[in-house]
Short mmCIF file of C-alpha atoms in Angstrom, two decimals:
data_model
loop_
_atom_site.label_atom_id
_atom_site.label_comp_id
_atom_site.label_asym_id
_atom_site.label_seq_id
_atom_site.Cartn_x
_atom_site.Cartn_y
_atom_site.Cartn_z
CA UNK A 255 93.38 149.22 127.01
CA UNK A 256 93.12 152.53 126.11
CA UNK A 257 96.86 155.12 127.20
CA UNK A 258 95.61 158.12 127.51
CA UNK A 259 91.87 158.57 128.59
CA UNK A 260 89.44 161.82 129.01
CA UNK A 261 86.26 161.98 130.41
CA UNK A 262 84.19 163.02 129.50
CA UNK A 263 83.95 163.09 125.37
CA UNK A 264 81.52 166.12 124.94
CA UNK A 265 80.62 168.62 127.19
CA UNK A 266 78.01 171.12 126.63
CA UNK A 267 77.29 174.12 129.32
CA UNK A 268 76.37 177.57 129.57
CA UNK A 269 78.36 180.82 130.04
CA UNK A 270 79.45 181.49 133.31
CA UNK A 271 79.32 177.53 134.74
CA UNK A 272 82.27 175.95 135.85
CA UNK A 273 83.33 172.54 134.59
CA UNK A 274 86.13 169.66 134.83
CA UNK A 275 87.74 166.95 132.41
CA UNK A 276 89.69 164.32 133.84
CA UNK A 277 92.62 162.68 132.15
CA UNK A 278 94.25 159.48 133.53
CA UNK A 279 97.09 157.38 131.87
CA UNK A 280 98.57 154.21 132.24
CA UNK A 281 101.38 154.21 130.30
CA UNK A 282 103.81 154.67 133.64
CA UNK A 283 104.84 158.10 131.73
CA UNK A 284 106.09 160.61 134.58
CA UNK A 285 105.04 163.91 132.65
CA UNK A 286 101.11 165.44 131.39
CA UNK A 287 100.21 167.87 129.45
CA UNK A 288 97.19 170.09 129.07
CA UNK A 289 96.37 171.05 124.95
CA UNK A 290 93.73 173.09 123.74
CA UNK A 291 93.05 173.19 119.90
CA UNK A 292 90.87 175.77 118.75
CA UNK A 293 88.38 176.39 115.77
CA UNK A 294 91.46 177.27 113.13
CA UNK A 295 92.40 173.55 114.40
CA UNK A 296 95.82 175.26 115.89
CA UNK A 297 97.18 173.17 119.34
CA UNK A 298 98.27 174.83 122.05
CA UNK A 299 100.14 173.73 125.29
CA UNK A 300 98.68 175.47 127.96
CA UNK A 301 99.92 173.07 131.37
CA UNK A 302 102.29 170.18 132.22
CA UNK A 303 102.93 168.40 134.81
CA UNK A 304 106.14 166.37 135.89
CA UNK A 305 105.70 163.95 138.88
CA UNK A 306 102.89 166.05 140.23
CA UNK A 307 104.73 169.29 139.95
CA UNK A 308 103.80 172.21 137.23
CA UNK A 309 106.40 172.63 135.17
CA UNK A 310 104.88 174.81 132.07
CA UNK A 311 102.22 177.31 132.49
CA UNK A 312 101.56 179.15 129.36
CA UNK A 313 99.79 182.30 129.54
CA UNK A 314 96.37 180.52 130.02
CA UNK A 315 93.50 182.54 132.19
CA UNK A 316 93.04 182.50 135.56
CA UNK A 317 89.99 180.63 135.24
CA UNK A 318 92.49 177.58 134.46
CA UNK A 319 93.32 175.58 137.16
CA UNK A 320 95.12 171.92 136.38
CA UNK A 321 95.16 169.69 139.47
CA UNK A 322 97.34 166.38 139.43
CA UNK A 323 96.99 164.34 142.64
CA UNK A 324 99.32 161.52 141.48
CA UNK A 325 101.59 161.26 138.22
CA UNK A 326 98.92 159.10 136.55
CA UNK A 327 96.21 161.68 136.36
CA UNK A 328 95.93 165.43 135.55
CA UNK A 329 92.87 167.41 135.63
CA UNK A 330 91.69 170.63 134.39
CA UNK A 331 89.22 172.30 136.41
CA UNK A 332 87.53 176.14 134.10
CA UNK A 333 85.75 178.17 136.19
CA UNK A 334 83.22 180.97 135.31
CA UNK A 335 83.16 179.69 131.38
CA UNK A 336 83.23 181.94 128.41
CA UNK A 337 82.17 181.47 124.90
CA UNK A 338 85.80 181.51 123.92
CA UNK A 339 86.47 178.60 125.82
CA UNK A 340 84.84 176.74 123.34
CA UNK A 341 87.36 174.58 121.88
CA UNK A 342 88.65 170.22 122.10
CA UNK A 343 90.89 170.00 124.70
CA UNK A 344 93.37 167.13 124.53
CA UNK A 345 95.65 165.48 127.47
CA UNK A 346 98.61 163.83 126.37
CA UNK A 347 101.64 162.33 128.49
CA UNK A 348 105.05 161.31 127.67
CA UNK A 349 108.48 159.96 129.89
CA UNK A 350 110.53 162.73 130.78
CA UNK A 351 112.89 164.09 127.94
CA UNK A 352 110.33 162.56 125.24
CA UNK A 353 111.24 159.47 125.18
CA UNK A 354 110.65 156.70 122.40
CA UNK A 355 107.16 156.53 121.83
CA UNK A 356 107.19 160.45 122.33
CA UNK A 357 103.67 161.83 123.11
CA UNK A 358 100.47 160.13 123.30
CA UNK A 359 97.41 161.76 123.22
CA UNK A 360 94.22 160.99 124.45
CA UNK A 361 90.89 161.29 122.45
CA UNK A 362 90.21 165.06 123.40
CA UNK A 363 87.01 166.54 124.54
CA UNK A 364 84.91 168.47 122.94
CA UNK A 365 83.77 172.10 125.20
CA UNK A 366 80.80 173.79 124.10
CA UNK A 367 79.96 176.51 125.64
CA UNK A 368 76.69 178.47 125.03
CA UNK B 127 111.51 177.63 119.93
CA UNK B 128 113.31 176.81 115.94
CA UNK B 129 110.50 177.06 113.24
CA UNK B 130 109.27 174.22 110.71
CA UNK B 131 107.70 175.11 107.22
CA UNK B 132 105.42 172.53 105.52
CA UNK B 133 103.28 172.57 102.51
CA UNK B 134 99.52 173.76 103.94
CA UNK B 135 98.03 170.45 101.80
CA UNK B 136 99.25 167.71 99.18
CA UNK B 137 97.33 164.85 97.23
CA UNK B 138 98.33 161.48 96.77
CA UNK B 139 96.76 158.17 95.30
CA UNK B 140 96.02 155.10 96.68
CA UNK B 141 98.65 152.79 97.22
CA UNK B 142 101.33 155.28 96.04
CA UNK B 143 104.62 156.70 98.00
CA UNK B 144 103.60 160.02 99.72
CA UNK B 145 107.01 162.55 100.31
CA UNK B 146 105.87 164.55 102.98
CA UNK B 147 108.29 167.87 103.11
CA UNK B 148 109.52 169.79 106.10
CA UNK B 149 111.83 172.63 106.15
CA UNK B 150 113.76 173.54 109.48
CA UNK B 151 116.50 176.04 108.56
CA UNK B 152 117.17 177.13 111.77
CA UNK B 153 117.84 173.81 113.42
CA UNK B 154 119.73 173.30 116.24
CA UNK B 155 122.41 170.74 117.05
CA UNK B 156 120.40 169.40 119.95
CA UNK B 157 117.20 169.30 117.92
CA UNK B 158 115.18 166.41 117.18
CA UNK B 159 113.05 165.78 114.32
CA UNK B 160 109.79 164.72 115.17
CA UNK B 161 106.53 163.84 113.13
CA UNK B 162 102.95 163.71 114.65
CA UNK B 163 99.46 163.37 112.23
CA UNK B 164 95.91 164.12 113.56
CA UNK B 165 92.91 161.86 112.01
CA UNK B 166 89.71 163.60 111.97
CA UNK B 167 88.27 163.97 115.31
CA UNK B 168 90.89 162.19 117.33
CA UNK B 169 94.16 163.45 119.15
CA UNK B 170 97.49 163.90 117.25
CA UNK B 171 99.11 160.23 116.65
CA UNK B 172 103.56 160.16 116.98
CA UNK B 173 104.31 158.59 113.79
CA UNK B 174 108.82 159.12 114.06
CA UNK B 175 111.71 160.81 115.33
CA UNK B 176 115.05 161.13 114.53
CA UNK B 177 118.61 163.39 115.00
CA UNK B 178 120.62 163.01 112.16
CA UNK B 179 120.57 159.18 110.54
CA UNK B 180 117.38 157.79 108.72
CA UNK B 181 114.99 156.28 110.40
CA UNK B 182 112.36 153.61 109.69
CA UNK B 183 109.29 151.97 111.82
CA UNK B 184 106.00 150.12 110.99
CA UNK B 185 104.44 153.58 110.17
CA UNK B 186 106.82 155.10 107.99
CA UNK B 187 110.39 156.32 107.17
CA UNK B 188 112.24 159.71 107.70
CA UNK B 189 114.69 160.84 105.87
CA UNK B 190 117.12 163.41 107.00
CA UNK B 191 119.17 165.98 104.84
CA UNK B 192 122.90 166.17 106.20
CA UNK B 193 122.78 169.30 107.05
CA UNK B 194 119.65 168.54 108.70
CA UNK B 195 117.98 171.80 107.11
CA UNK B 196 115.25 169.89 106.17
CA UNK B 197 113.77 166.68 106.13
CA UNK B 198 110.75 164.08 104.38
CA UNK B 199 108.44 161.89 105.62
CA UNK B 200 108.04 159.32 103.51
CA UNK B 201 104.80 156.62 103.67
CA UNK B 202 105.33 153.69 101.45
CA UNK B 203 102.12 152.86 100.37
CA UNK B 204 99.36 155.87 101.10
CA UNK B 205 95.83 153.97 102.43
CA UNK B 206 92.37 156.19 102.92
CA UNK B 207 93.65 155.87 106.47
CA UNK B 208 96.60 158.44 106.17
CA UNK B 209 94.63 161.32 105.53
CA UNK B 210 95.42 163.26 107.87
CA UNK B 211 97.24 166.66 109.07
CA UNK B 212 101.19 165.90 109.67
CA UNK B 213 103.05 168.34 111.74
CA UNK B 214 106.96 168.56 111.43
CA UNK B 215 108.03 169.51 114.98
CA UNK B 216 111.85 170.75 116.23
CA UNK B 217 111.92 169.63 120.07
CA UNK B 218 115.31 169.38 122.54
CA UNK B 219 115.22 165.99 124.05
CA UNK B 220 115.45 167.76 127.62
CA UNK B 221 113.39 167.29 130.69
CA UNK B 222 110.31 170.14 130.56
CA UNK B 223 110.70 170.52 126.71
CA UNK B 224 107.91 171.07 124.83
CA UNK B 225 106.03 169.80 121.98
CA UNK B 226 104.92 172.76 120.35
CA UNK B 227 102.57 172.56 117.03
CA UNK B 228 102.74 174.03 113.54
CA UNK B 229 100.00 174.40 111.26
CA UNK B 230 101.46 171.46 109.79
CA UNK B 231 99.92 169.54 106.12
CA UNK B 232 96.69 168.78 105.38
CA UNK B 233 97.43 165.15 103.07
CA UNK B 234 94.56 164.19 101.43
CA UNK B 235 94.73 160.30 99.67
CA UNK B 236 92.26 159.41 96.56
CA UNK B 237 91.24 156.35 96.20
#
């Protein structure tokens, strides 16, 4: 069974759309994270979530909305796209404080934006 | 956040020890050591942690200076499979730390 799950894999849309990815878990982890890696392959936190409740917001646009109805999901709703968006965005979770198994990641998706 | 330095890329052979470097200078006392890699195309993969002893699992061992300035990731036997980018990362093992990524080394593994 797979952890740490986004849907969907690719996503291809044009400039000024506005598009989701899920991410669910089942790990039982209590904290989700938002990570965006860009074309010089850097990662970068940009949201997480602890028991439904933000608790990082880096200095991400506007346009960048995470929504977590439970503690086993988090979703990241863009609106009004832009070319820079372009980028794999991963979800990972992890029990609070790190835990032993630390982070795990799910499979990223892949934003295209033309 | 405390800063890691790693080699940008290293080479290894098949089926040979790989020493994996990190330098962390500016450690702090309630700093762990932890050690992710990225495969091509797929998420970053936790490979260890540790605070101040050596530590072993299935994947590999870390060793730990005592002064904990610096540390190695050591993989026993390199396969094609560990090719990959491994990032040294400083986190405090409090709630609403982060995880926050270096450029990290690019290890490639001949066959």
């Amino acid at each position: 069974d797979t952890a740490v799950s986004q849907t969907p894999k690719y996503l291809v849309t044009q400039m000024g759309n506005d598009k989701s990815i899920k991410c669910e878990q089942n790990l039982g982890h209590d904290t989700m994270y938002w990570y965006k890696q860009d074309s010089k392959k850097f990662l970068k936190i940009m949201f997480s979530y602890n028991n439904k409740e933000l608790i990082i917001n880096e200095t991400v646009p506007n346009r960048f909305s995470p929504k977590s109805p439970d503690k086993a999901h988090l979703n990241l709703h863009i609106n009004s796209l832009e070319l820079g968006d372009s980028a794999v965005y991963f979800c990972a979770s992890s029990q609070d404080g790190g835990g032993p198994r630390g982070y795990t990641f799910g499979s990223g998706t892949r934003l295209t934006v033309v | 956040d405390a800063k890691t330095t790693q080699p940008n890329s290293m080479e290894s052979n098949e089926e040979e020890p790989v020493h994996l470097p990190c330098n962390h200078s500016t450690i702090s006392g309630t700093d762990y050591i932890h050690w992710y890699r990225q495969l091509p195309s797929q998420g970053p993969e936790y490979v260890i942690h540790g605070l101040t002893s050596n530590v072993n699992n299935r994947m590999a061992s870390l060793a730990i200076a005592e002064d904990r300035k610096s540390s190695t990731l050591i993989l026993h036997r390199a396969t094609l499979r560990d090719a990959a980018v491994y990032y040294c990362i400083l986190r405090e093992e409090t709630s609403g730390s982060r995880l926050t990524f270096g450029e990290g080394t690019q290890l490639t593994v001949n066959p």
